[in-house]
mmCIF file of C-alpha atoms in Angstrom:
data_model
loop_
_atom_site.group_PDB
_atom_site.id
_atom_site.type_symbol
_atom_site.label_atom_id
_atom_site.label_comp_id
_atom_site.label_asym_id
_atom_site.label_seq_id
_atom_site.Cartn_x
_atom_site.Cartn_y
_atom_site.Cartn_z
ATOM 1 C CA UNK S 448 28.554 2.761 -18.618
ATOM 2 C CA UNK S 449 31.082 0.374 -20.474
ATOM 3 C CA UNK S 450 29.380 -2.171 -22.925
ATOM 4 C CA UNK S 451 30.404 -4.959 -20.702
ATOM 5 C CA UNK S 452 28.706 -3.264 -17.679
ATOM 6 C CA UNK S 453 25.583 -2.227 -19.995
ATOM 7 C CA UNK S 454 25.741 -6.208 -21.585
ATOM 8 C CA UNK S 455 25.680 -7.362 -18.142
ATOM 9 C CA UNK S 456 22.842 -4.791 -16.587
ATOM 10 C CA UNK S 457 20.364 -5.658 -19.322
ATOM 11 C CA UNK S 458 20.707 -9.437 -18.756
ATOM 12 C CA UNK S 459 19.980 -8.893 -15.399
ATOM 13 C CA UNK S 460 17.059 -6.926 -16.180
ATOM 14 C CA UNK S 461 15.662 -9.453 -18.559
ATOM 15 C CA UNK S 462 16.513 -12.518 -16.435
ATOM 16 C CA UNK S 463 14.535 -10.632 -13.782
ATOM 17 C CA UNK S 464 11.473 -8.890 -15.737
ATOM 18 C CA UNK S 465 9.360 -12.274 -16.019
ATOM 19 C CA UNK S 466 10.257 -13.508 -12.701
ATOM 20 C CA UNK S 467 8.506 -10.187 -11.548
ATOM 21 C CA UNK S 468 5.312 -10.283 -13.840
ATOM 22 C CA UNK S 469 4.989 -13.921 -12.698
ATOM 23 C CA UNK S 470 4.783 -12.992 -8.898
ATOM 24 C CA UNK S 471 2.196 -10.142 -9.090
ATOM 25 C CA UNK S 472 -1.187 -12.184 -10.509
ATOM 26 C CA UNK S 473 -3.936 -9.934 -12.141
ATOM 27 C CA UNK S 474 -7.800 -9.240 -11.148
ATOM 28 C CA UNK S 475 -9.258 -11.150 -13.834
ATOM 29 C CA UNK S 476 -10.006 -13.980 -11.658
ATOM 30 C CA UNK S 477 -12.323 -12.163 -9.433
ATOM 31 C CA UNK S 478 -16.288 -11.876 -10.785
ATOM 32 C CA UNK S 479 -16.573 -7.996 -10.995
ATOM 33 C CA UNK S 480 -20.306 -8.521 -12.066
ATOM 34 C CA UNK S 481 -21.298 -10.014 -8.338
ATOM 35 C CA UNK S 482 -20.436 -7.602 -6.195
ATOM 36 C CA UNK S 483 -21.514 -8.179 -2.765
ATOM 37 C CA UNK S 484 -21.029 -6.375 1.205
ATOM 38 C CA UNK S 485 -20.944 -8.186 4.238
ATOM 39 C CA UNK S 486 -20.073 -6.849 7.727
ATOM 40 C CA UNK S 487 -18.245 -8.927 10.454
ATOM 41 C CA UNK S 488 -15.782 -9.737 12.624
ATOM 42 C CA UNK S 489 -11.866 -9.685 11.562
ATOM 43 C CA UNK S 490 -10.527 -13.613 12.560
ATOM 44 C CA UNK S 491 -7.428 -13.382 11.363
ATOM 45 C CA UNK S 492 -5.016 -10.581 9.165
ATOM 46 C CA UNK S 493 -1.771 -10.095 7.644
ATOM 47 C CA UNK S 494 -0.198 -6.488 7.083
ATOM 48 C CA UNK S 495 2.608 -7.693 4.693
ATOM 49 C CA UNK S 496 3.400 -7.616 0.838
ATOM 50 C CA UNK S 497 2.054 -7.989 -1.897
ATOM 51 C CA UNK S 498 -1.386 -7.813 -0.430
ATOM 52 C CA UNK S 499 -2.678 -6.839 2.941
ATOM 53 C CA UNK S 500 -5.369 -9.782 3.870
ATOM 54 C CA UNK S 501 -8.682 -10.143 6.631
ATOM 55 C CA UNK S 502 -10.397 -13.408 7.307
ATOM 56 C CA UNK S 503 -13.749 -13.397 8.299
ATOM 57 C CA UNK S 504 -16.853 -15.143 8.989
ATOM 58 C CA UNK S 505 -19.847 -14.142 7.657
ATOM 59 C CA UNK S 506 -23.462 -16.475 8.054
ATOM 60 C CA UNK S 507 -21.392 -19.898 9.124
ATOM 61 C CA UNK S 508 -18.967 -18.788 5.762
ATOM 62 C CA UNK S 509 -15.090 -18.564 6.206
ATOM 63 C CA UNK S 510 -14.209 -15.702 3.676
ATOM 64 C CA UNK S 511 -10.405 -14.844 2.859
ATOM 65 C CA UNK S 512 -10.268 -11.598 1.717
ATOM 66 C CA UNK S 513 -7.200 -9.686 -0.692
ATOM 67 C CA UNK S 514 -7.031 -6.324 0.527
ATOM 68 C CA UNK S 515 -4.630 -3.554 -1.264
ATOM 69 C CA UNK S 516 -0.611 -3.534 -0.307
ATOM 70 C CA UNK S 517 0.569 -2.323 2.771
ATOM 71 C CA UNK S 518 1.589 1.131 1.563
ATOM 72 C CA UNK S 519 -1.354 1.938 -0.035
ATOM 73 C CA UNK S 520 -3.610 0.700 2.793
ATOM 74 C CA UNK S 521 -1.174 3.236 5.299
ATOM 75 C CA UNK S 522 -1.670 5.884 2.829
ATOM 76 C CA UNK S 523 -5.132 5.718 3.057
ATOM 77 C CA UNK S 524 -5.648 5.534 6.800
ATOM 78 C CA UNK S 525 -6.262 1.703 7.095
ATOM 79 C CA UNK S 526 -3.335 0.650 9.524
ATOM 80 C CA UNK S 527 -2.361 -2.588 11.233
ATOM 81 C CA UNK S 528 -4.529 -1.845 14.104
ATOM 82 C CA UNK S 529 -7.625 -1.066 12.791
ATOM 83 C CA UNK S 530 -7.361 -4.665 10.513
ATOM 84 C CA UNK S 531 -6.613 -6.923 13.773
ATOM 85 C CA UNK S 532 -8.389 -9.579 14.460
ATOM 86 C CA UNK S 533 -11.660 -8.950 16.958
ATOM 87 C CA UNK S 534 -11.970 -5.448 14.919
ATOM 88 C CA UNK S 535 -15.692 -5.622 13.260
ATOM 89 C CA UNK S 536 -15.490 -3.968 9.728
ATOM 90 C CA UNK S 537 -17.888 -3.899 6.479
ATOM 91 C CA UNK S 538 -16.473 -4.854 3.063
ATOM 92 C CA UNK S 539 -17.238 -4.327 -0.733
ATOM 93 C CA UNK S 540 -15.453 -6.555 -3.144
ATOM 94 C CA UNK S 541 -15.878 -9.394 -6.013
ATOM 95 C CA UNK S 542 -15.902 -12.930 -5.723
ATOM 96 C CA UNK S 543 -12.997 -15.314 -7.124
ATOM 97 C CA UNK S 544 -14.134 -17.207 -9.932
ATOM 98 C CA UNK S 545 -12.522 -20.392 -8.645
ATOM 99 C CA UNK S 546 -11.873 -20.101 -5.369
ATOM 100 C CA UNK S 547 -15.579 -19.535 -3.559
ATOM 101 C CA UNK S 548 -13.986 -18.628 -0.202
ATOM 102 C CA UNK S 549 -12.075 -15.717 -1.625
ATOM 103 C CA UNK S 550 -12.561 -12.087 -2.925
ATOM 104 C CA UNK S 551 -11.030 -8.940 -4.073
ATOM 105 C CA UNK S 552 -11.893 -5.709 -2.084
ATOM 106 C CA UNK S 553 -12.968 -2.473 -3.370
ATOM 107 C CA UNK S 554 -13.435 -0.731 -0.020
ATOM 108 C CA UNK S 555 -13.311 -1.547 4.016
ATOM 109 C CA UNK S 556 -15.265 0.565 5.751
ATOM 110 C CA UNK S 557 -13.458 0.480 9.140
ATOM 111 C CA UNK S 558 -14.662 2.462 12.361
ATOM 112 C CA UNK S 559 -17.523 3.950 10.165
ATOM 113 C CA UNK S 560 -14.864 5.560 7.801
ATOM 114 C CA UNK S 561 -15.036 3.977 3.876
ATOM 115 C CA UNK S 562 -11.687 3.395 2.956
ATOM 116 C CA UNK S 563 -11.333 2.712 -1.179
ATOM 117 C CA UNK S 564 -8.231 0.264 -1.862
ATOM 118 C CA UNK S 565 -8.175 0.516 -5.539
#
């Protein structure tokens, strides 16, 4: 690699490295000491990056729920399909500390088979 190739590569790389940190947000906004389960029926999903996401209602509740990326969820046996809406599936996760229509899942238990997304 010449050094004007190398100078140019490694401003690249750090005019892209915070644009990247800034796009993928942590877990420390989710409540990992109320953990909570509720079973329903799947209103609405998404199957896309960064996150695969369910909506559900639950006791009169909208709940939007962050599920794991695509890949992993595909790797694990949790495809499109079994996450489209009308599907009826249990989940395990932690409540955002700000937002208290949102959570974090641990694990979907879908068609009786626990699925961890972690």
């Amino acid at each position: 690699m010449t050094s004007i190739t190398r100078r140019v590569f490694l401003s690249l790389a750090a005019a892209l490295a915070p644009a990247s940190a800034i796009a993928h947000h942590g877990w420390g906004g989710y409540d990992t000491s109320k953990s909570f389960t509720v079973t329903g029926k799947i209103l609405k999903s998404t199957f896309e990056n960064p996150h695969c996401e369910i909506e559900m209602e639950v006791d009169g509740k909208r709940w939007h729920f962050i599920l794991a990326p695509p890949s992993r969820m595909q790797a694990r046996g949790a495809t499109a399909d079994l996450i489209a809406p009308g599907k009826t599936c249990t989940v395990f996760g932690y409540p955002h500390t700000s937002k208290p229509d949102e959570a974090r899942i641990e694990y979907i238990v879908l068609g009786g088979k626990r699925i961890e997304l972690r």
